[in-house]
Each structure stands twice: as structure tokens, then as C-alpha cells.
Coordinates of C-alpha atoms in Angstrom, one line a residue:
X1 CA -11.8 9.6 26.7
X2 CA -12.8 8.2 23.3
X3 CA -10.4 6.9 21.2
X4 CA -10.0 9.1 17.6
X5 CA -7.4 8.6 15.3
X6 CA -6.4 10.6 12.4
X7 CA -5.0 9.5 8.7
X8 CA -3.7 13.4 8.2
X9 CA -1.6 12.6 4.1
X10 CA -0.3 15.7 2.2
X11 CA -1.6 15.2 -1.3
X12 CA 1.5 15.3 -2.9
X13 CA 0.7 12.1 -5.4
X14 CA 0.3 8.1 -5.3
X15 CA -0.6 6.3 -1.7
X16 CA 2.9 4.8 -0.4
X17 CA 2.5 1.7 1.2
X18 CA 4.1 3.0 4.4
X19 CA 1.4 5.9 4.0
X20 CA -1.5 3.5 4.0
X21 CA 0.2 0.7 6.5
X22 CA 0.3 4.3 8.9
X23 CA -3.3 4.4 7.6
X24 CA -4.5 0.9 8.5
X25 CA -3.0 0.6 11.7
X26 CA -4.6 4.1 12.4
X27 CA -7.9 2.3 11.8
X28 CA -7.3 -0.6 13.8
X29 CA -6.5 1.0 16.8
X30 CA -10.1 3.4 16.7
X31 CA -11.7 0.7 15.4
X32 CA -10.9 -2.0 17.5
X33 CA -11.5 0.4 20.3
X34 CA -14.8 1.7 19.1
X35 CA -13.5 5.0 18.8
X36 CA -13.9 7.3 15.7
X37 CA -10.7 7.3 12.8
X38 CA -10.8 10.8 10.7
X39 CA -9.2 12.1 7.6
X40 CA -7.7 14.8 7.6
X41 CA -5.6 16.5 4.5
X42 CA -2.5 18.4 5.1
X43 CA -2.0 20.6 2.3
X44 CA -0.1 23.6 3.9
X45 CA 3.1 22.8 1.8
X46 CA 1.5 24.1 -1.2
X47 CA 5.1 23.4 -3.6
X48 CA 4.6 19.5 -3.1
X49 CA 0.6 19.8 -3.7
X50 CA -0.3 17.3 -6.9
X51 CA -3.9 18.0 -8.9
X52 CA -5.6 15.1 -8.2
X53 CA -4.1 13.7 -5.3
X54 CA -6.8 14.2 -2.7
X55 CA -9.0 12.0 -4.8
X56 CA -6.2 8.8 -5.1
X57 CA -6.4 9.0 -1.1
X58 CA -10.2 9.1 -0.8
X59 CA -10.4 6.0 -3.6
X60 CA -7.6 4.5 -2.0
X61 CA -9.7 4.6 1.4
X62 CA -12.6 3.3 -0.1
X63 CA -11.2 0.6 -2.3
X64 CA -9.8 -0.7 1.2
X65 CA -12.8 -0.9 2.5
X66 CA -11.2 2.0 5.8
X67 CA -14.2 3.9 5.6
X68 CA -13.9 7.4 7.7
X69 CA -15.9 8.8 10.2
X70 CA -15.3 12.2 9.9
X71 CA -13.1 14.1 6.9
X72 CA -13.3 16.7 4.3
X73 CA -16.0 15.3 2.2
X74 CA -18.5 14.1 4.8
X75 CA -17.3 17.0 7.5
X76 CA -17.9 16.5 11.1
X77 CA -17.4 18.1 14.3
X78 CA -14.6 19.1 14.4
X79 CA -13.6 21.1 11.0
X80 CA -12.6 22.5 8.7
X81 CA -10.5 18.6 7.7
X82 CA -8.4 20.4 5.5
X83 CA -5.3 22.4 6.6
X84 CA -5.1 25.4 4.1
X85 CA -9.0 26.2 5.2
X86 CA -7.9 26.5 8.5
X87 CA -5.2 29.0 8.3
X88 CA -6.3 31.8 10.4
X89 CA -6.9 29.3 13.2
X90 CA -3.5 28.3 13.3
X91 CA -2.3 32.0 12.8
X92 CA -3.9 32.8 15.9
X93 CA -2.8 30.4 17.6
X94 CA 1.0 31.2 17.0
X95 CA 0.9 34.7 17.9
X96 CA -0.8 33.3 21.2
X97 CA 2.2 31.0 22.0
X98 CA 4.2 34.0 21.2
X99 CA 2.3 35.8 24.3
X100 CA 2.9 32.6 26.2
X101 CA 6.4 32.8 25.7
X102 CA 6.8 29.4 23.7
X103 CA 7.4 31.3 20.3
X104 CA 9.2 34.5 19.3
X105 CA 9.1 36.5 16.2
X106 CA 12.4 35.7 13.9
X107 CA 12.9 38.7 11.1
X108 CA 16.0 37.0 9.7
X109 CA 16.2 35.7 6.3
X110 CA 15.6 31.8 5.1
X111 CA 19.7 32.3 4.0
X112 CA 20.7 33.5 7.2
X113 CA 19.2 30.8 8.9
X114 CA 20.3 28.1 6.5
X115 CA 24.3 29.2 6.9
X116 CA 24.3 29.3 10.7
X117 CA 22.9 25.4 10.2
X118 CA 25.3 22.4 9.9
X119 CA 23.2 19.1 10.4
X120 CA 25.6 17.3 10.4
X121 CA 27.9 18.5 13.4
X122 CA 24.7 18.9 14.6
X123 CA 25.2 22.8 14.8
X124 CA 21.8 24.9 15.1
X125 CA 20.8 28.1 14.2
X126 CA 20.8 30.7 16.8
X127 CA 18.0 33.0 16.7
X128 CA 18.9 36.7 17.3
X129 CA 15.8 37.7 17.4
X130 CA 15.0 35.3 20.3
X131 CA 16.7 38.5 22.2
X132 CA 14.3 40.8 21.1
X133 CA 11.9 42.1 23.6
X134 CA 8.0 41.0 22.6
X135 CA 7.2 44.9 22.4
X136 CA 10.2 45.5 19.8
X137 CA 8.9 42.5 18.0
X138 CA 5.9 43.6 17.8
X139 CA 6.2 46.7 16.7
X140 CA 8.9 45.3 14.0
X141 CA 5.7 43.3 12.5
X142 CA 3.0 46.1 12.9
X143 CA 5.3 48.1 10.8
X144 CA 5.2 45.2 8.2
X145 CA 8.4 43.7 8.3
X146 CA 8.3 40.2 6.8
X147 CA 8.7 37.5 9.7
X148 CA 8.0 33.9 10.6
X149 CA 6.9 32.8 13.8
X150 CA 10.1 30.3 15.3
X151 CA 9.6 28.2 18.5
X152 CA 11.4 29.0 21.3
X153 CA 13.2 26.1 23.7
X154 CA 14.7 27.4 26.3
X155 CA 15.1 23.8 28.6
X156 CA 17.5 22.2 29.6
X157 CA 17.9 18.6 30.3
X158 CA 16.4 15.7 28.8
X159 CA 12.8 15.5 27.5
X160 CA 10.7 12.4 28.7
X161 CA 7.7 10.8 26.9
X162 CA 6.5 7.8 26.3
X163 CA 5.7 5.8 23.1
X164 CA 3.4 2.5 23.0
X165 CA 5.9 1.1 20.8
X166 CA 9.7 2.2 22.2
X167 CA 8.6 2.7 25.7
X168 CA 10.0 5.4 27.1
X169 CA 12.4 7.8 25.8
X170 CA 14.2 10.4 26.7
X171 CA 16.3 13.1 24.1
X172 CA 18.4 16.3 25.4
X173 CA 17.1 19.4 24.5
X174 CA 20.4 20.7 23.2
X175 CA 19.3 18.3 20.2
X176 CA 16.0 20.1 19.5
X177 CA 16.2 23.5 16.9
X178 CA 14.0 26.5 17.1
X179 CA 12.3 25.5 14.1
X180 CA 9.7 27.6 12.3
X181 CA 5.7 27.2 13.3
X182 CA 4.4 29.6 10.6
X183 CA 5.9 30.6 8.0
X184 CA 6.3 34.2 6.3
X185 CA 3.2 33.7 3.8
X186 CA 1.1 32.9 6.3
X187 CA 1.1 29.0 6.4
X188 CA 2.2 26.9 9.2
X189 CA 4.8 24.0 9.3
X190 CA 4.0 20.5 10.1
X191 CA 5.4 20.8 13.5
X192 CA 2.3 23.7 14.3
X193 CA -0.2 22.2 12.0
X194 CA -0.7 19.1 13.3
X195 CA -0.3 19.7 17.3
X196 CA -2.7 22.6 17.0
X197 CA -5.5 20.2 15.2
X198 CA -5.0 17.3 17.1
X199 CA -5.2 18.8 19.7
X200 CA -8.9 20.9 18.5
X201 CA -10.1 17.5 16.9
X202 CA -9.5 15.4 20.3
X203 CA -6.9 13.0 18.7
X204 CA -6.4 10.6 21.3
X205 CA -3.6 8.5 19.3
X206 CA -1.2 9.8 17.2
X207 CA 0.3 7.1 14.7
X208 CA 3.5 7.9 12.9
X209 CA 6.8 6.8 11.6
X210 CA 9.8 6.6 14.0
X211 CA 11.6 9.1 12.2
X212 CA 9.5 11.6 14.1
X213 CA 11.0 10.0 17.6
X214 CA 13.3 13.2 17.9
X215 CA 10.7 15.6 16.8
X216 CA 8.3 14.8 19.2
X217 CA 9.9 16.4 22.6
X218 CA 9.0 19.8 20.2
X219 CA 5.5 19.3 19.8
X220 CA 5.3 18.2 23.6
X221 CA 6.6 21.7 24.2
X222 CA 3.9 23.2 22.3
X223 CA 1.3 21.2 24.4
X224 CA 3.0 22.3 27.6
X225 CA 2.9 25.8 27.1
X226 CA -0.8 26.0 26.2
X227 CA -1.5 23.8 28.9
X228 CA -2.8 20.9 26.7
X229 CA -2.8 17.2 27.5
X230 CA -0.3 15.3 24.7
X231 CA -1.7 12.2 22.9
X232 CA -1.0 8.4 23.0
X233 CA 2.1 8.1 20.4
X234 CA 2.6 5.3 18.5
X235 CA 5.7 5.2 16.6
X236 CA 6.1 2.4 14.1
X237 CA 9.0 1.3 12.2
X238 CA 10.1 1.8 9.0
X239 CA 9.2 -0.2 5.8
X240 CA 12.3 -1.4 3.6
X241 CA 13.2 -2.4 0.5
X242 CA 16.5 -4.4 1.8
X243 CA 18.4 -4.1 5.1
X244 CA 19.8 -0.5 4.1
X245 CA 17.4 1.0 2.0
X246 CA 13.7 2.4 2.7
X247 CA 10.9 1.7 -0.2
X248 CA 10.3 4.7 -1.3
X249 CA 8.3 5.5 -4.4
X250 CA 11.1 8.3 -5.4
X251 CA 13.4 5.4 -6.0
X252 CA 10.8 3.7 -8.3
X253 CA 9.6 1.5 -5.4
X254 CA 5.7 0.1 -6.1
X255 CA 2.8 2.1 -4.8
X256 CA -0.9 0.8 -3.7
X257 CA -1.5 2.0 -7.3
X258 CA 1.4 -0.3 -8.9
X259 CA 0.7 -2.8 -6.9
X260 CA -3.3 -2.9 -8.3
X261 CA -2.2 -2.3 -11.8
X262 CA 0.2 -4.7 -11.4
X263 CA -2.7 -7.5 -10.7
X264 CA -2.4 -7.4 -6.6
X265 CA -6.4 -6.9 -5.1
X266 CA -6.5 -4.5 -2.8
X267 CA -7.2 -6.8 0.4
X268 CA -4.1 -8.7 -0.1
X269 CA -2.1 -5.8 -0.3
X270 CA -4.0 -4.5 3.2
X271 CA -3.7 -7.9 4.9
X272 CA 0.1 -8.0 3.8
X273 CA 1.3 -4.1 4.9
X274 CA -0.5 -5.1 8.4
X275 CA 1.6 -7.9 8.9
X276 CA 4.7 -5.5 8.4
X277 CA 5.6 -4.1 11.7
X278 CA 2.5 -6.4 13.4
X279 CA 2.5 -9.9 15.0
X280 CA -1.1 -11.5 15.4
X281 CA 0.8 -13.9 17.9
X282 CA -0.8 -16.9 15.9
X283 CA 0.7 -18.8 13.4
X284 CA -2.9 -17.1 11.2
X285 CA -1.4 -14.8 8.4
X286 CA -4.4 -14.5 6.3
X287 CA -6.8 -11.6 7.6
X288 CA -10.1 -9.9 6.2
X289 CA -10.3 -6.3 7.4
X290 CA -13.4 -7.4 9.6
X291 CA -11.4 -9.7 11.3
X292 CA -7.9 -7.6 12.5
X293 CA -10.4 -5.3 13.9
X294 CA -10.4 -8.1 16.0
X295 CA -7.4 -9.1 16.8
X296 CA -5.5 -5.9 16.7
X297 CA -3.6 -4.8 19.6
X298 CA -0.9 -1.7 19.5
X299 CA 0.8 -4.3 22.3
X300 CA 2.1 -6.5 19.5
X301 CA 3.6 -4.0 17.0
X302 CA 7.1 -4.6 16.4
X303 CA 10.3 -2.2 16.6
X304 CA 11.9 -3.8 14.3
X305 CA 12.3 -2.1 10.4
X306 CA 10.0 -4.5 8.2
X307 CA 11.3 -5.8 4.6
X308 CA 8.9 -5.3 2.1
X309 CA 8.9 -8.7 0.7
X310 CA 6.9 -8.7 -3.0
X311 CA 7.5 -12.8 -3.1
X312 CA 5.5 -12.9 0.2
X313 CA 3.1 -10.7 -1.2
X314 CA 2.4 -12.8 -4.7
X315 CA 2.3 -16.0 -2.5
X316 CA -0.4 -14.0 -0.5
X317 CA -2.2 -12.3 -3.0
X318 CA -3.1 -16.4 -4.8
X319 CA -4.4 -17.5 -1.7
X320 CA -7.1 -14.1 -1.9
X321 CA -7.4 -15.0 -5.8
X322 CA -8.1 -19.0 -4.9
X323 CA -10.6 -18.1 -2.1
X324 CA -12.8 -15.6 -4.7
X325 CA -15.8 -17.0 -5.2
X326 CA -15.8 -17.5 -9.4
X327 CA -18.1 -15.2 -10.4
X328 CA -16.3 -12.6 -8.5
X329 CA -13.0 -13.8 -10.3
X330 CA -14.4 -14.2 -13.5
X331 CA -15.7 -10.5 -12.9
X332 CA -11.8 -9.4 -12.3
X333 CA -10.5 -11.5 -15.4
X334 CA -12.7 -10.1 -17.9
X335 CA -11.1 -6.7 -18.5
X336 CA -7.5 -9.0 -19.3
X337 CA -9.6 -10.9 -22.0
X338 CA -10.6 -7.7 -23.9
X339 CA -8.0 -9.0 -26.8
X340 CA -9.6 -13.3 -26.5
X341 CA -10.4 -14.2 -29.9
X342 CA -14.4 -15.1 -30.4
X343 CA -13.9 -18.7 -30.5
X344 CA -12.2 -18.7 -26.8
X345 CA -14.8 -20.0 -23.7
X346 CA -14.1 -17.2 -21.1
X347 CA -15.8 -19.1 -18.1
X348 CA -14.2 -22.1 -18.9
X349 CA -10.6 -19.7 -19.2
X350 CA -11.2 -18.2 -15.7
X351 CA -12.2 -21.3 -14.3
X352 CA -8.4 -23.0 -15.7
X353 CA -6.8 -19.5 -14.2
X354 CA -8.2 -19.1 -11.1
X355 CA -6.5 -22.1 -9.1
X356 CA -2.9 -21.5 -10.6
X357 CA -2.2 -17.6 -11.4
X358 CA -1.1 -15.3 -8.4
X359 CA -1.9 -12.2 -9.3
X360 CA -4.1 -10.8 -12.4
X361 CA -1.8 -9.7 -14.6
X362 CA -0.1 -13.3 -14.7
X363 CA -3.4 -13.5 -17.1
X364 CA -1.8 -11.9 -20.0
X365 CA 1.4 -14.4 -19.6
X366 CA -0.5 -17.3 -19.1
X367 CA -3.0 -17.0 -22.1
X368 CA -0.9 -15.5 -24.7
X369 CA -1.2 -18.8 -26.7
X370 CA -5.0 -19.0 -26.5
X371 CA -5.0 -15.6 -28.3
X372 CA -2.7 -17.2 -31.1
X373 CA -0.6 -20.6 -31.6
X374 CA 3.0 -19.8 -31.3
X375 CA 5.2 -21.5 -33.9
X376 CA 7.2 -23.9 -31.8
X377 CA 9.6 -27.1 -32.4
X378 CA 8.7 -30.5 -32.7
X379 CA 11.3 -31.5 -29.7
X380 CA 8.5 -29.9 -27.3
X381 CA 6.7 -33.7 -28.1
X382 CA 9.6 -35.1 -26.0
X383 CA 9.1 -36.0 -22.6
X384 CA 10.5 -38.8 -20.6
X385 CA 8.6 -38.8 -17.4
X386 CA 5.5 -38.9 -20.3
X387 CA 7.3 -41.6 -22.6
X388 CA 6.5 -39.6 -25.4
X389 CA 8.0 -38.1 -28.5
X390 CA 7.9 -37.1 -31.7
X391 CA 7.0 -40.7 -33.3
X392 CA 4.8 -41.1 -30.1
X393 CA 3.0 -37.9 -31.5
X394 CA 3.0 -38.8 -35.0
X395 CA 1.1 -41.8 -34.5
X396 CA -1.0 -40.6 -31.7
X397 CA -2.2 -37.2 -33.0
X398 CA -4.3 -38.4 -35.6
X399 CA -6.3 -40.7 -33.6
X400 CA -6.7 -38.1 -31.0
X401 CA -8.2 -35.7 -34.3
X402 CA -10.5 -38.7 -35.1
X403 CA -11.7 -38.8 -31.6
X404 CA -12.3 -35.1 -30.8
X405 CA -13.8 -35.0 -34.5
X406 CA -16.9 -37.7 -33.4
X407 CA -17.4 -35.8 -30.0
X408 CA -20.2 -34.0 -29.4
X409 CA -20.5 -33.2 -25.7
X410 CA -17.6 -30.5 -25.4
X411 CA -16.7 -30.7 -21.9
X412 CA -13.6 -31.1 -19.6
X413 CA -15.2 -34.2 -17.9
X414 CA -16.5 -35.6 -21.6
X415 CA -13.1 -35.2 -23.2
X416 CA -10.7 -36.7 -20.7
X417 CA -13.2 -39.8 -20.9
X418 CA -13.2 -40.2 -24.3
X419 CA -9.0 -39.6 -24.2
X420 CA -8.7 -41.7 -21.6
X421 CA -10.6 -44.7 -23.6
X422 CA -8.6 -44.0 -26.9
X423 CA -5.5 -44.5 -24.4
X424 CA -7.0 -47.8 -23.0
X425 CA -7.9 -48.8 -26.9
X426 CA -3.9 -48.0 -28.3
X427 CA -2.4 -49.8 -25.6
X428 CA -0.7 -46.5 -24.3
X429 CA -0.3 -44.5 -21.1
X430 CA -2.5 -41.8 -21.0
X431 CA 0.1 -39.0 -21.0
X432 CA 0.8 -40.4 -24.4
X433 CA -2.1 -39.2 -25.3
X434 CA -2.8 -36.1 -23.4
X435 CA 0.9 -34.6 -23.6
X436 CA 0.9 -34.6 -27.6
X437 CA -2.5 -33.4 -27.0
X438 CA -1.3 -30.2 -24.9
X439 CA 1.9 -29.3 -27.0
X440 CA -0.6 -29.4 -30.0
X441 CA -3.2 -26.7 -28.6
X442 CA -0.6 -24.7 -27.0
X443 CA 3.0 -25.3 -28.2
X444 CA 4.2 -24.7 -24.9
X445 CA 5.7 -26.7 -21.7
X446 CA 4.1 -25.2 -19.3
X447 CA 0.5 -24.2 -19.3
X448 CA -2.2 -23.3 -17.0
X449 CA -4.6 -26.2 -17.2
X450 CA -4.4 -30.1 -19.2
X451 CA -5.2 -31.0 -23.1
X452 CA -9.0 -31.3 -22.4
X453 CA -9.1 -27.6 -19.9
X454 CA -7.5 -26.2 -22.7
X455 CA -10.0 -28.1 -25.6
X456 CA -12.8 -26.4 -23.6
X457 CA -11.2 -22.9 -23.6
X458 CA -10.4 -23.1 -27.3
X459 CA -14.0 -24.9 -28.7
X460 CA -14.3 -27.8 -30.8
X461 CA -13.5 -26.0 -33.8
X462 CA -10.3 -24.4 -33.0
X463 CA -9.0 -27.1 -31.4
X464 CA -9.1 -29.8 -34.3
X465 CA -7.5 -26.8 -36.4
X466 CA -4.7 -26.8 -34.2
X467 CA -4.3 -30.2 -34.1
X468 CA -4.6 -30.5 -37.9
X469 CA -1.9 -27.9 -37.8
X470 CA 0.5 -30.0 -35.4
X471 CA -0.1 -33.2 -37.5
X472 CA 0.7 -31.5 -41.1
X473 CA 4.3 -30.5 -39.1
X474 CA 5.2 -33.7 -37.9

């Protein structure tokens, strides 16, 4: 049998990272498999529906580089790919596993169902209807009595499966509830929904979070009764924010889209989310797309809740900004310049950034005073590991101005020559001449490149204003 995964999201708004880890390792396993990995949009909860969502997970997809084989957009085989176009399919199948006795029809009220229920003593809701012969039940719903369609579990015992990840597992069916497979307006639940179509669309591996361990004996029932072979599962853990807490983007937790806008590229933040619940088995942590297609096995994914860890991520994400080739950074910076005064070099800016920021938006922090000299004190000139200070600027300064005045070739190489002779002609360690040199272009301790990267950036012109400016406070 082929191998054909689905990624089935509801659009209900931004791409979680658990979403689109469930997503990638989806992938991975068709992929490195040859098999076929679809997209499939579950939309029959039409309250959590957002305008617009649909399109963040196809751009989300793309951005990634998971490219589908099959899906709503470029069809297939095997559709409609979207649920709400496929409700009389899954109508007709309920009232069939009525006839096959693994459904009934239930005529009581969403309230009367809900008081009978008590999750937590683990207390169910009996069905009175279950007792209904199928010919009073039917007639009930000719007549036009509002129903739903509730599964019917009538085992007892344990339920056994088994899951690539957990192994197998085995949960009483005293745990399981009758719980609703289509609802009164016509729609079916999750539970119906995706058993029907994975079954119809020949998904041989079902990828999913562990919370759906429990669930699963339910759908295995559904597969029983119409005589259908279940899929592969693979149950993966959840992600976490800390030991106790899920991420979750209800509790303000980053998105993929957060994380972009945020300055993370987008194959970081895929290499990263596969590490998280998957060991490569190398000491390798750094993966293209191409390459876990490669290495991929469901064999080595962990059981284990993962800890979303955003210092990991950042440390991650500048080893994808360092390995960029230039032009492809320089391509990324340029929207974060859009504020650079005219004088600034932008390829000599990008070319300072590239080996020292972590993610984009560390732009804006790190050039804020290339945009505009911030007034700052005099004790910045003070440094002992540099054996300089204010008097070592005051004296210094000026001949640095003379020297930068007579220069004409303006670049990195050129200027740290010429500083470097000035510092060989006064008798003085070159940080006494390149430190004053900094604090005066940028009045800051830290910056991302030296005096003469940051001559380059600001031009010949700007520069000796500056340091006209830093001589006039001394």
C-alpha cells in the first residue's frame, strides 16, 4: 500500500507551531517513503471558522517549502479536500452505520445530554434513545423530529491498537462515550469526519497529538463496523511552554506568523519544530528540508513532551542567517532599512549585520544609531582593557579627523590601514585609536561592527561630522 498522509487543519486562524510540527512530520513520513502527503481542510465546525484562514495555511505551506500533492486548490483523486463540500457523503454514511448497528438516532436535547455528563467523575451520558427500536427511530425522524446521529459502544473489555510511537495500548471501553457523529444541522463531528475521509482518501498514516490516545479506540470502532482496515497511528507528544504548561497561541504563546514577524526565517523555524519530539541519532542539528527527507524515520520520535525553547531557536535561527549567501541576506535586510538616512552604505550595513545579528528584527536594535547619533556621556571614552579615556580621546580624536579628512579610498580595509599607521605614528595602541573612534560614530558600547565597518556604513561625510561633534564635546 502507498504511503499518503494528510495535514487535515480547521481554519480557525494563525498556524500553531504544534499544527505545522504535526504538518512536517506528516511530510516526512510520505515523503521519505515516496508516498503522496494531502491537504485537507476541516471546516465542519463552522463557529471557530476565521475569514482568511485557509489562505495563512496554504502560504504557510508554501513558505516552508511542504508543497502538497493533492488538496483543495490543485484537487486530486480523491475529493472534494474540503469537509463542508462533502457533507452529504458523510450524511450517508452515518445513517449506514446506523443500519449496521454502530450508530443510533439520539432525539434528546444538547441540555439533557450535558446534565447527565460529569467529566470529571468520569460519569457519561446514557443514551435513552439507544433503547429505541431502529423502526421507532426512524419513523421519529421521517416525521421531522430534530436528531443527531450518536455512536453506539456496546463492548466490553479493553480496546487494543497499536501506535508507532507508544506501542501498544490498550483502554477499557467503560472509558469511551457515545459521542455524537453528526450533528442536528446536518454537519458531522471530528470523530466521523475524519475516519470517514481517511478512510475514502486511502490515508495510510494518521499523525496526531497524543491527546487523541483515548479517542482513538472510537474511531477503531467505526472502522470495524464498516469493515474497514484502520491506519498506521502516530501519536506525537505535546509541545510546551514549561514543564506544566502547553504553548498555546490562546495564552499569547508565538505562532509561525510571530515568529516570522518577529525576524525568525521560516527554515529555522521548520528545522527547530522537527527537532521537537525527533532525534536524528547524530550529534547534526542543523537540517534543510531536502535533507530530513532523508534522514527521517517515525522509529526515532520521542514520547516525551518537548519544551519549546525560543533561546534554542535564536541560537538556531543565526546559524541560517550566517550561512545566507549575502545577496540573499541583503535581500531580507532591506525592508528593516526603509527609515536609513541617504548617506548610510546599505551593502556595507548588511555585510557588518549579517555575521553578528540572530534574527532580523535585531536590525532595528542594532542600527538605531546609524539612523541618528544618540547624545551620550563622555565616560563611554573609558575603557581599561583599551587604556583609553577621556584625555586619551581628546588628544586622539583630532588626529583621527585629520586622517579620515586626507582619505580618499573609503573602505574597511583602507581605513583600518591608515588608523593603524596614525597609531604606529603617536606611539599608541591601536584600540586608542579605534575605541575613541567607535564611541564617536556611535556613542555606544556595544555595536555591531569596528570604527572603520562603521566609517563605511556612515560615508566619509557623516563620519567626520560625527567626529567633529565628539571633539567640540570633549
Amino acid at each position: 500500500m502507498k504511503t499518503r498522509t494528510r495535514f487535515a487543519p480547521s481554519p480557525t486562524g494563525y498556524m500553531h507551531i504544534g499544527n505545522l510540527r504535526t504538518a512536517l512530520y506528516e511530510y516526512l513520513i510520505a515523503k521519505s517513503q515516496g508516498g503522496d502527503f494531502l491537504l485537507r481542510i476541516e471546516d465542519t465546525d463552522q463557529k471557530r471558522y476565521v475569514e482568511g484562514a485557509t489562505d495563512i495555511i496554504y502560504n504557510t505551506l508554501k513558505t516552508v517549502g511542504m508543497n502538497w500533492d493533492e488538496g483543495p486548490d490543485i484537487g486530486g483523486n480523491f475529493g472534494p479536500y474540503v469537509q463542508s463540500e462533502r457533507k452529504p457523503l458523510y450524511a450517508e454514511y452515518a445513517h449506514k452505520l446506523v443500519e449496521l448497528g454502530g450508530a443510533h438516532y439520539c432525539f434528546c436535547s444538547k441540555n439533557e445530554a450535558d446534565e447527565q455528563k460529569d467529566e470529571e467523575q468520569n460519569i457519561k451520558f446514557k443514551d435513552p434513545c439507544k433503547r429505541l427500536s431502529l423502526e421507532e427511530a426512524k419513523a421519529r425522524v421521517a416525521a421531522g423530529e430534530p436528531y443527531v446521529i450518536r455512536q453506539t459502544i456496546n463492548k466490553t473489555g479493553k480496546s487494543k491498537y497499536h501506535d508507532e510511537v507508544y506501542g501498544d495500548i490498550e483502554i477499557d471501553y467503560d472509558e469511551l462515550d457515545e459521542g455524537v457523529l453528526l450533528k442536528s444541522d446536518g454537519f458531522p463531528t471530528y470523530n466521523f469526519a475524519n475516519v470517514v475521509d481517511d478512510h475514502l482518501m486511502e490515508i495510510s498514516h494518521v499523525v496526531r497529538g497524543n491527546e487523541y490516545i483515548s479517542s482513538t479506540p472510537k474511531y477503531n470502532l467505526i472502522y470495524e463496523t464498516f469493515g474497514w482496515e484502520h491506519p498506521h497511528y502516530v501519536h506525537v507528544p505535546q509541545v510546551m511552554k514549561d514543564a506544566q504548561h502547553k504553548l498555546s497561541k490562546r495564552n499569547g504563546d508565538a505562532s509561525f506568523q510571530d515568529l516570522v514577524a518577529k525576524g525568525y526565517l521560516p527554515e529555522a523555524i521548520l528545522n527547530y519544530i522537527a527537532l521537537l519530539g525527533w532525534n536524528p541519532g547524530t550529534e547534526q542539528e542543523i537540517f534543510s528540508l531536502d535533507e530530513l527527507k532523508q534522514v527521517f524515520s517515525v522509529e526515532r520520535l520521542n514520547r516525551s513532551p518537548a519544551i519549546f525553547d525560543i533561546t534554542k531557536l535564536t541560537w538556531m535561527n543565526g546559524c541560517y542567517i550566517r550561512a545566507l549567501p549575502f545577496e540573499e541576506f541583503h535581500k531580507l535586510a532591506l525592508p528593516y532599512y526603509v527609515k536609513m538616512p541617504a548617506y548610510v552604505n546599505l551593502e556595507a550595513l548588511s555585510k557588518t549585520l549579517q555575521p553578528r545579528i540572530e534574527t532580523l528584527a535585531d536590525i532595528e536594535r542594532e542600527t538605531d544609531f546609524i539612523k541618528s547619533l544618540p547624545a551620550f556621556d563622555n565616560s563611554l571614552y573609558v575603557n581599561k582593557k583599551m587604556k583609553t579615556d577621556t584625555d586619551v580621546a581628546k588628544a586622539n580624536l583630532p588626529e583621527i579627523l585629520e586622517t579620515l579628512s586626507a582619505q580618499d579610498i573609503w573602505t574597511n580595509e583602507a581605513l583600518f590601514e591608515s588608523l593603524k599607521a596614525l597609531a604606529e605614528k603617536l606611539g599608541v595602541k591601536n584600540g586608542q585609536i579605534l575605541y575613541p573612534c567607535r564611541i564617536a560614530l556611535s556613542g555606544k558600547e556595544t555595536t555591531p561592527g569596528g570604527a572603520t565597518e562603521i566609517a563605511v556604513i556612515l560615508g566619509k561625510e557623516e563620519t567626520l561630522r560625527r567626529i567633529k561633534s565628539a571633539i567640540a564635546s570633549l
